[in-house]
PDB file of C-alpha atoms in Angstrom:
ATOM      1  CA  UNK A   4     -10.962 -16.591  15.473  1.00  0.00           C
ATOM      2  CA  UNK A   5      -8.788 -13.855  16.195  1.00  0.00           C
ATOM      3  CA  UNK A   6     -10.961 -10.784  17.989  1.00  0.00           C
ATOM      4  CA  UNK A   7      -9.328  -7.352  17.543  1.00  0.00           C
ATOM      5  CA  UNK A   8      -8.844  -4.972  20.792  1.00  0.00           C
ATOM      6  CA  UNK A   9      -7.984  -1.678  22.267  1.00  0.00           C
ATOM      7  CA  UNK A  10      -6.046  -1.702  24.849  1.00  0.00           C
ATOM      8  CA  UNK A  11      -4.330   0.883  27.135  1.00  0.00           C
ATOM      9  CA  UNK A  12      -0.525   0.503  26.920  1.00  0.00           C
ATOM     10  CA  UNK A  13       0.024  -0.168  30.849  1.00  0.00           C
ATOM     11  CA  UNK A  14      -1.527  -3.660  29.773  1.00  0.00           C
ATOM     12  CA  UNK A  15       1.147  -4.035  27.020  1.00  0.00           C
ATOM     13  CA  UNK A  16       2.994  -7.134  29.340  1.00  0.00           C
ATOM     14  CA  UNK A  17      -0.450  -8.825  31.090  1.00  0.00           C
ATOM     15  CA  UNK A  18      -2.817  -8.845  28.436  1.00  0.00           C
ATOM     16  CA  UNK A  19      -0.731 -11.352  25.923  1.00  0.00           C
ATOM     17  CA  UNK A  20      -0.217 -13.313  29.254  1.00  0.00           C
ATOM     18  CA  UNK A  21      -3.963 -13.236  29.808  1.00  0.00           C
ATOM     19  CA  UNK A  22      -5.287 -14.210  26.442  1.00  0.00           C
ATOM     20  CA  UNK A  23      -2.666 -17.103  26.473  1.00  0.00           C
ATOM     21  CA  UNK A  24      -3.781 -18.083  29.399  1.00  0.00           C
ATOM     22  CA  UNK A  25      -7.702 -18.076  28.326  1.00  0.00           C
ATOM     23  CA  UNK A  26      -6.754 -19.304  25.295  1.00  0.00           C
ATOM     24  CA  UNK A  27      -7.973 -16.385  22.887  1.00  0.00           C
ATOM     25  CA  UNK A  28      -6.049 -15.037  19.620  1.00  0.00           C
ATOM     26  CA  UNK A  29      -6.042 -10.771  20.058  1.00  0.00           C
ATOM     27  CA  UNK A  30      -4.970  -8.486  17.583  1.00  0.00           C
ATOM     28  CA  UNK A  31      -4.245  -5.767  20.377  1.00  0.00           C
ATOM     29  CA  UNK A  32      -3.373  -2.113  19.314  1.00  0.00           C
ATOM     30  CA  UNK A  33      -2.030  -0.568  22.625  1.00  0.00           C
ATOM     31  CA  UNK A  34      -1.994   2.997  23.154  1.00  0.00           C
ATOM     32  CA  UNK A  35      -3.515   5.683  25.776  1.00  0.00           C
ATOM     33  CA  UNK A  36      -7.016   4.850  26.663  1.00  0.00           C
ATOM     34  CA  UNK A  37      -8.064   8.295  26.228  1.00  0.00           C
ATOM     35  CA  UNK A  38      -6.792   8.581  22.596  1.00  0.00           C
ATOM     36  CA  UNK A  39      -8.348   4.746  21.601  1.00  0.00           C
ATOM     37  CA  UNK A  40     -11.617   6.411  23.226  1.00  0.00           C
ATOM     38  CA  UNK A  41     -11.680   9.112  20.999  1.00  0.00           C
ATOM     39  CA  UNK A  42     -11.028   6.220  17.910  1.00  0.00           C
ATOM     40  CA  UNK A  43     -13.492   4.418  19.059  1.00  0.00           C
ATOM     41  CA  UNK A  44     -15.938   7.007  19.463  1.00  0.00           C
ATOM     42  CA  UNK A  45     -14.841   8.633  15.530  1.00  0.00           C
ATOM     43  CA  UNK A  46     -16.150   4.739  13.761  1.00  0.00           C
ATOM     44  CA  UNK A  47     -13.728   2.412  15.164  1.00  0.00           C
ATOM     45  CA  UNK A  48     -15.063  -0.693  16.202  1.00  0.00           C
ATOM     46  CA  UNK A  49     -13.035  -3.142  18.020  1.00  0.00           C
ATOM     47  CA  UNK A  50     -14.525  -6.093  19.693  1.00  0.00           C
ATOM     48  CA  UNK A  51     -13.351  -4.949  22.516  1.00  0.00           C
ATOM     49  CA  UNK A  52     -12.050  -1.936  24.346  1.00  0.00           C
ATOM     50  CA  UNK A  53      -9.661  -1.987  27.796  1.00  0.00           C
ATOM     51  CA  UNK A  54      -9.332   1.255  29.423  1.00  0.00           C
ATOM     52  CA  UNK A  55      -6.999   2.240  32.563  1.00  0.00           C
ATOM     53  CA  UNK A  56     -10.064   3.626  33.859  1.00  0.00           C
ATOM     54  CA  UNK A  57     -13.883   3.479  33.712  1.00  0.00           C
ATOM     55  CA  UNK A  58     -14.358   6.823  32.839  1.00  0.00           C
ATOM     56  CA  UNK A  59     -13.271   6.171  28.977  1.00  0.00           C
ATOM     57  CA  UNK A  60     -14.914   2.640  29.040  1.00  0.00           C
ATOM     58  CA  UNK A  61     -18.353   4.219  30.387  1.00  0.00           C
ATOM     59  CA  UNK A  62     -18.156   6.355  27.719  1.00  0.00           C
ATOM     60  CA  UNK A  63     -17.479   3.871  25.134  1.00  0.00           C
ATOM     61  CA  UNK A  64     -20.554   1.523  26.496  1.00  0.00           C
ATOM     62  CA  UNK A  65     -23.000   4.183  25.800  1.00  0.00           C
ATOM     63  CA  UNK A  66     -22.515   3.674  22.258  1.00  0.00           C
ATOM     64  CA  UNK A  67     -25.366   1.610  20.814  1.00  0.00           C
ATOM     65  CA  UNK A  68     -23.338  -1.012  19.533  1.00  0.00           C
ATOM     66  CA  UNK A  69     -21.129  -1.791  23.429  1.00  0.00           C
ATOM     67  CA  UNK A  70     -22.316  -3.833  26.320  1.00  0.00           C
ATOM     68  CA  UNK A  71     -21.392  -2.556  30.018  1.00  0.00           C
ATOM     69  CA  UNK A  72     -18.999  -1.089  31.308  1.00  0.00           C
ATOM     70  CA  UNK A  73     -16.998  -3.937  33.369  1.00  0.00           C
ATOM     71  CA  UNK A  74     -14.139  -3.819  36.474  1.00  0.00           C
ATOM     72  CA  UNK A  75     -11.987  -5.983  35.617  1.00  0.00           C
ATOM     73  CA  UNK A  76      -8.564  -4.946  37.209  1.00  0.00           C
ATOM     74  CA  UNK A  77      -6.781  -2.906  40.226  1.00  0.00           C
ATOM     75  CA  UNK A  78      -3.202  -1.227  39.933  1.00  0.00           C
ATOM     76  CA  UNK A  79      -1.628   0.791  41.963  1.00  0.00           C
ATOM     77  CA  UNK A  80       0.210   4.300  41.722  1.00  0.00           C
ATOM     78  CA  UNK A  81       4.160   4.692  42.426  1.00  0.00           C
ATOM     79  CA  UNK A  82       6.940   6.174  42.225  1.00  0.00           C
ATOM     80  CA  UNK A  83      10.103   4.752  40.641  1.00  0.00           C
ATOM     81  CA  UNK A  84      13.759   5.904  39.864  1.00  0.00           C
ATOM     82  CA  UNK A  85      17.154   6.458  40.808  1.00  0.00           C
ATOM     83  CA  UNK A  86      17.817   4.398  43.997  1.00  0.00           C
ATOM     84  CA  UNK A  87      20.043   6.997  45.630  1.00  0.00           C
ATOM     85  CA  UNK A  88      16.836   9.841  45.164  1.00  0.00           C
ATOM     86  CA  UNK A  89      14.297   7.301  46.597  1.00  0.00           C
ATOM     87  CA  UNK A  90      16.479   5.911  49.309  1.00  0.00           C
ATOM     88  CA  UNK A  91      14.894   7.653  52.552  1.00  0.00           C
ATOM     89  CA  UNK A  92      11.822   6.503  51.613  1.00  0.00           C
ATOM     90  CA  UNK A  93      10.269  10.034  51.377  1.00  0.00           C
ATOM     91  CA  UNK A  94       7.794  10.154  48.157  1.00  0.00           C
ATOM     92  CA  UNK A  95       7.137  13.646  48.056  1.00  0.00           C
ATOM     93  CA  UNK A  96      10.561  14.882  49.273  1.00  0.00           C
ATOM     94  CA  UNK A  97      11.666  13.142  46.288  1.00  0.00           C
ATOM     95  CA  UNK A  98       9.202  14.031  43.909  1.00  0.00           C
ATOM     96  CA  UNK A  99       9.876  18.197  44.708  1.00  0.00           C
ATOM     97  CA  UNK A 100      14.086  17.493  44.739  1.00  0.00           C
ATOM     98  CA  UNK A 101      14.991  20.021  42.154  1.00  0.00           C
ATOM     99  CA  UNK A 102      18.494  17.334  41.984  1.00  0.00           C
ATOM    100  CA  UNK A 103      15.550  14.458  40.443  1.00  0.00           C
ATOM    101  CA  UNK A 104      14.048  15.097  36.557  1.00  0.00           C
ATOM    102  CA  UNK A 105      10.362  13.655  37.229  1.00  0.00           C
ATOM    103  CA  UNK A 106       8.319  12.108  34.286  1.00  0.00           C
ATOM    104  CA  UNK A 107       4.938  10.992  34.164  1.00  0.00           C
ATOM    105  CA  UNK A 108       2.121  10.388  31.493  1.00  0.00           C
ATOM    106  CA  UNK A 109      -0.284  12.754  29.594  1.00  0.00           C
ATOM    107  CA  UNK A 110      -3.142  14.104  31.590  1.00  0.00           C
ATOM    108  CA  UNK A 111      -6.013  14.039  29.645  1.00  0.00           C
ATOM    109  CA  UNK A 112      -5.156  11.672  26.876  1.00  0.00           C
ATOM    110  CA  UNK A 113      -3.548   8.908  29.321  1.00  0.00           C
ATOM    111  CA  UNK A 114      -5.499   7.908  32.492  1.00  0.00           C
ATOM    112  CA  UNK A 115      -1.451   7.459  33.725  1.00  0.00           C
ATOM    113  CA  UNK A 116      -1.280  11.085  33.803  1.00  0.00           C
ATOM    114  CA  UNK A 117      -4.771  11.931  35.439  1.00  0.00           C
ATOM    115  CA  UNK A 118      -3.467   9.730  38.573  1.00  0.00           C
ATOM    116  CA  UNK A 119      -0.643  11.759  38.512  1.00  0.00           C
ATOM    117  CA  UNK A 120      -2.699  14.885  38.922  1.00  0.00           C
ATOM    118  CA  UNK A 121      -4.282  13.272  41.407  1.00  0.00           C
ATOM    119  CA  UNK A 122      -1.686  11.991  43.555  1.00  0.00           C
ATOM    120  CA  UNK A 123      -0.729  16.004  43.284  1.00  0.00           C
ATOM    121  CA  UNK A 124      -3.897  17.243  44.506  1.00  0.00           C
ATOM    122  CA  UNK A 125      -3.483  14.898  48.070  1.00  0.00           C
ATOM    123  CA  UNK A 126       0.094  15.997  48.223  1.00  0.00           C
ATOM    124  CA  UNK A 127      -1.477  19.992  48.810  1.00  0.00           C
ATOM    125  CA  UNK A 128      -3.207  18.481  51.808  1.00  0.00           C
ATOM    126  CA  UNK A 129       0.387  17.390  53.298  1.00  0.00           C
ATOM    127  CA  UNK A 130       2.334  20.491  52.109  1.00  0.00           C
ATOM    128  CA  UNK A 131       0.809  23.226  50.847  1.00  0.00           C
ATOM    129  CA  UNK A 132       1.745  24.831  47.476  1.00  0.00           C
ATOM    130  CA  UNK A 133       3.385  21.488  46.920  1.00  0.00           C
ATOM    131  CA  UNK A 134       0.800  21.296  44.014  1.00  0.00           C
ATOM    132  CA  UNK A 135       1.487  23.602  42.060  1.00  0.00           C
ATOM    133  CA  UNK A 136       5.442  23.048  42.368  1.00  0.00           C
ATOM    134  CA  UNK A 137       4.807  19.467  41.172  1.00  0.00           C
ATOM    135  CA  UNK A 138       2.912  20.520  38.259  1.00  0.00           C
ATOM    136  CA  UNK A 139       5.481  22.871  37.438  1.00  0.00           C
ATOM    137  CA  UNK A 140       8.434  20.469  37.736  1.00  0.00           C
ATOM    138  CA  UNK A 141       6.716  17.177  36.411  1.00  0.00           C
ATOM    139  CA  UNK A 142       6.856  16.388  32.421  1.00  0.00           C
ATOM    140  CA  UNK A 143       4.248  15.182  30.557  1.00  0.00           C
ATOM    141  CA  UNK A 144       6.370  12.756  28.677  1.00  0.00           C
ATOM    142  CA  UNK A 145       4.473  10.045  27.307  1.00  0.00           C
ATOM    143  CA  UNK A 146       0.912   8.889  26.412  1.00  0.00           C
ATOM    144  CA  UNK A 147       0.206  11.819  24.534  1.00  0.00           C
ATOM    145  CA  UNK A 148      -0.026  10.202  20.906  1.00  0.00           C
ATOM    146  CA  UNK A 149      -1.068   6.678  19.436  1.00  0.00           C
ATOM    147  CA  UNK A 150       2.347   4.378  18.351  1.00  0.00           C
ATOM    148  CA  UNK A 151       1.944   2.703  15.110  1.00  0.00           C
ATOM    149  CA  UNK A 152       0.405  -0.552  14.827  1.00  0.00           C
ATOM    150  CA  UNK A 153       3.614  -2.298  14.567  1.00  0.00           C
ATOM    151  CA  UNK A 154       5.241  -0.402  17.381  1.00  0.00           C
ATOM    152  CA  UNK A 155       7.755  -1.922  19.624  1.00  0.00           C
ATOM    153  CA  UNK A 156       6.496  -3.974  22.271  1.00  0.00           C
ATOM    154  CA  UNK A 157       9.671  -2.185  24.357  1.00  0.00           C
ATOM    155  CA  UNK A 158       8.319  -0.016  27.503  1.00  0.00           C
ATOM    156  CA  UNK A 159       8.691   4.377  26.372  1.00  0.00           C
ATOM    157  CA  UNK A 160       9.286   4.757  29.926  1.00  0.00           C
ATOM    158  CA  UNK A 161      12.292   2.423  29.943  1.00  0.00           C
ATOM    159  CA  UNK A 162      13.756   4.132  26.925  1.00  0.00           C
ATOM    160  CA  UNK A 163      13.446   7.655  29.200  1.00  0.00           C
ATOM    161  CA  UNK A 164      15.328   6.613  31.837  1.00  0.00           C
ATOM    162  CA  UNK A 165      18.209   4.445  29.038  1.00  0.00           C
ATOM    163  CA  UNK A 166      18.525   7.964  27.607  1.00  0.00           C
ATOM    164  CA  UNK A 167      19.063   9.984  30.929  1.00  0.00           C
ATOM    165  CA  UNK A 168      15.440  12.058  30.244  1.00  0.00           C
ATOM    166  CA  UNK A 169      14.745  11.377  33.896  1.00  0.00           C
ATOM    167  CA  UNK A 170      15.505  10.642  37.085  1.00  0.00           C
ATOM    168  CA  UNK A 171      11.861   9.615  38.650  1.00  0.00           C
ATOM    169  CA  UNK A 172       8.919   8.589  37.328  1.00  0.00           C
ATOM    170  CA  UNK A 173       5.406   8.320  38.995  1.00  0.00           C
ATOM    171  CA  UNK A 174       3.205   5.350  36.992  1.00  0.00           C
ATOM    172  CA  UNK A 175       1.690   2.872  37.457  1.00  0.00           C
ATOM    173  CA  UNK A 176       3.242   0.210  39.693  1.00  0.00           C
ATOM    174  CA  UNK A 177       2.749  -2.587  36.839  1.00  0.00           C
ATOM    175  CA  UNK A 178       4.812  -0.316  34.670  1.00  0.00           C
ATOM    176  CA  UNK A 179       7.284   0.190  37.852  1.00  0.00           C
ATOM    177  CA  UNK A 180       8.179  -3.737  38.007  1.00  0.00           C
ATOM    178  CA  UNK A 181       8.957  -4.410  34.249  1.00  0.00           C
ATOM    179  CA  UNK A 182      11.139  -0.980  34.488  1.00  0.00           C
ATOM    180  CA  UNK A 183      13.207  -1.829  37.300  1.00  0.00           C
ATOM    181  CA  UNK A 184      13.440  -5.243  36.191  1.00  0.00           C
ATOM    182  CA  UNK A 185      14.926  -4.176  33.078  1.00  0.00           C
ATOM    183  CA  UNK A 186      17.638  -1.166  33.688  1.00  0.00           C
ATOM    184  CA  UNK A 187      19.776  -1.544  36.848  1.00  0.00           C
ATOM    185  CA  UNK A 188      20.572   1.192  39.293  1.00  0.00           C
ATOM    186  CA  UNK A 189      16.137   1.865  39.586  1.00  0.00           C
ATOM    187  CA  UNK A 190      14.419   1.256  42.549  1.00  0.00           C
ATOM    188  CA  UNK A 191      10.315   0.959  42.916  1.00  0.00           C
ATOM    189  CA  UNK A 192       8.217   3.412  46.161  1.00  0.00           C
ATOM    190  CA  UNK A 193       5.391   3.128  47.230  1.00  0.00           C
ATOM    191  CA  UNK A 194       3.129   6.065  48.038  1.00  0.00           C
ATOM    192  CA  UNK A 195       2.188   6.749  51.561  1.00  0.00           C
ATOM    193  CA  UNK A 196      -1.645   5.908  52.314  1.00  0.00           C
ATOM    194  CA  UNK A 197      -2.483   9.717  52.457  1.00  0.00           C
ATOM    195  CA  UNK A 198      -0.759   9.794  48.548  1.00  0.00           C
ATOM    196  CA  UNK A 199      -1.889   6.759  47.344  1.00  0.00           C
ATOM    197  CA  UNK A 200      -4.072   5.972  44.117  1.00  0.00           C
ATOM    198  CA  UNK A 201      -5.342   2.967  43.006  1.00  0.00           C
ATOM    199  CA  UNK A 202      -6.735   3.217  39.753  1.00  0.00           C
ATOM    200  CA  UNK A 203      -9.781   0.542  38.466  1.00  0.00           C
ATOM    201  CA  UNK A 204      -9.533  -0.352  35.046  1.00  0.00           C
ATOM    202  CA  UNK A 205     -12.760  -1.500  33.117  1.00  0.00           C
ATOM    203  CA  UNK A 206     -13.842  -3.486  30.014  1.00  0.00           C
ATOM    204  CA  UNK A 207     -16.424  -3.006  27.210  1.00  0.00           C
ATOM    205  CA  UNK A 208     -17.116  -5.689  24.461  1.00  0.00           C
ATOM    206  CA  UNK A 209     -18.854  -4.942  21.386  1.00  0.00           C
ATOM    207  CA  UNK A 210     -22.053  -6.236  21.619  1.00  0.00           C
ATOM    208  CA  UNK A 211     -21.544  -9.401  19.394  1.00  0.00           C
ATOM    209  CA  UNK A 212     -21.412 -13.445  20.626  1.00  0.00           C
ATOM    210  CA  UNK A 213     -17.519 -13.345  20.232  1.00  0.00           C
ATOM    211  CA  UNK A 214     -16.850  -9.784  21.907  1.00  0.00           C
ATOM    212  CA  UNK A 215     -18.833 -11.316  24.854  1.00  0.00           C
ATOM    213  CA  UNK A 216     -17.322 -14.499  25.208  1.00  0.00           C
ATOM    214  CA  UNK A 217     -13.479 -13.422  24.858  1.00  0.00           C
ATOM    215  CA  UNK A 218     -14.775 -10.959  27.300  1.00  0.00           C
ATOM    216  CA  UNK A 219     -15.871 -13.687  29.770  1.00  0.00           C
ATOM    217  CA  UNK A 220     -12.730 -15.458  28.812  1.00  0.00           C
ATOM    218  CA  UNK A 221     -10.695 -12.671  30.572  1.00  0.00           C
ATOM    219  CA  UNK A 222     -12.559 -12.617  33.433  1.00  0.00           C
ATOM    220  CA  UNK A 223     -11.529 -16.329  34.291  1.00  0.00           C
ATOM    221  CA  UNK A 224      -9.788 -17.180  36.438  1.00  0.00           C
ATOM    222  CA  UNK A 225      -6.643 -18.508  34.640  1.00  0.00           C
ATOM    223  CA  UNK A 226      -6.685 -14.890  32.939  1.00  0.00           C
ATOM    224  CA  UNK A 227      -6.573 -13.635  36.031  1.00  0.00           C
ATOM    225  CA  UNK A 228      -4.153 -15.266  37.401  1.00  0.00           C
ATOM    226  CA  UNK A 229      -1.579 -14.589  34.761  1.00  0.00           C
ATOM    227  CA  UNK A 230      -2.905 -10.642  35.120  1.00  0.00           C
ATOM    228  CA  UNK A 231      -1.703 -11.172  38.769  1.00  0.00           C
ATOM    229  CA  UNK A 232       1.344 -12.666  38.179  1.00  0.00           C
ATOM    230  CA  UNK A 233       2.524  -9.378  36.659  1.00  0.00           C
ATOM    231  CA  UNK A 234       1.477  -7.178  38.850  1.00  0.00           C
ATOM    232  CA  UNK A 235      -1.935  -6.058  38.654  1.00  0.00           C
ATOM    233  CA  UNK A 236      -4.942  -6.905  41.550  1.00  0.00           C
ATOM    234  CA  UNK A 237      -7.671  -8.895  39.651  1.00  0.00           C
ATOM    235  CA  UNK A 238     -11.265  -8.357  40.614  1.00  0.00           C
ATOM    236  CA  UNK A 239     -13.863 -10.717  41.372  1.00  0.00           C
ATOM    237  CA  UNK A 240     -15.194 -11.996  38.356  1.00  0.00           C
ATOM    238  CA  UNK A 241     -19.009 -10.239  37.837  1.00  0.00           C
ATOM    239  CA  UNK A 242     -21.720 -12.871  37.562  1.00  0.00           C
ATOM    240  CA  UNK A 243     -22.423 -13.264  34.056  1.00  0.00           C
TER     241      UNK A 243
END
């Protein structure tokens, strides 16, 4: 049985790895967990619904017809680039040098881009006025529309940096590795404790026998595992 999902894109490279790992068939649609919210919440009903955080998935489980809202998995904010703008190890230097083009997701729609703002709001702390200058030089540059169902498995934020759109990113550190591991010259930072973010991602299945079990199928530990092995923290599983 093949059990259909919404997913948010930052789980585009571990969540194939998990299910083949637990064993499960998915028919994923990937996109920003914000936008698959509002789907979901408009008559969609997928068995089960993967947000990159629990905001959108506590939403979702107060519809009649979803279990609870469910941690299932840690990542971890970054920022990632151009080795040569990244190489004194300074995050927020880099992220206000007017020399580096900074991208990062779509506030509101992408939970990508509502770190972001976050990791802004701590920066003011450090440097103040530094908040508004990084809103003001940041672009919103993906995660602000759903990609077809048959869209390209191929990262957006790769394609940014192949076509020179910027110089720096700040994402999620999942997102980070498969970058750098696929266009030379990028290097990965991580965010000082006093900028750090490490957003929770959460689960919701539909409230049917085979929501719940592929559900408890990637909460294993197997799926876990493989969720590891590319990057993100797994949580305990929750008694069931």
């Amino acid at each position: 049985m093949t059990t259909t999902v919404l997913a948010a894109g930052s789980l585009r490279k571990a969540l194939p790895a998990m299910a083949e790992a637990a064993g499960l068939k998915l028919d994923i649609r990937f996109g920003p967990a914000g936008l698959l919210r509002a789907r979901i919440e408009e008559g969609l009903r997928p068995s089960l619904f993967l947000s990159a955080n629990m905001r959108h998935v506590r939403a979702v489980s107060r519809l009649g017809d979803y279990g609870e809202a469910i941690p299932f998995l840690e990542n971890r904010v970054c920022l990632f680039g151009r080795a040569e703008l990244l190489a004194d190890g300074d995050a927020l230097r880099a992220m206000l040098d007017p020399d580096g083009r900074l991208g990062m997701s779509t506030p509101g729609a992408d939970p990508g881009g509502d770190y972001a703002l976050m990791v802004f709001d701590r920066a003011e702390t450090i440097r103040p006025g530094s908040r508004a200058m990084l809103r003001d030089r940041a672009r919103s540059l993906v995660g602000g529309d759903l990609p077809g169902h048959h869209a390209s498995t191929g990262s957006p934020v790769v394609d940014l940096f192949r076509t020179g759109k910027v110089d720096l990113f700040l994402g999620y550190r999942t997102t980070a590795l498969d970058v750098t591991a696929r266009h030379p010259g990028l290097t990965i930072l991580d965010l000082p404790p006093e900028l750090a973010v490490r957003p929770l991602y959460g689960a919701a299945a539909r409230a049917t026998d085979e929501a719940r079990s592929a559900l408890v199928a990637l909460l294993s530990a197997t799926a876990r595992q493989a969720a590891e092995d590319c990057g993100f923290t797994p949580l305990p599983s929750p008694a069931r």
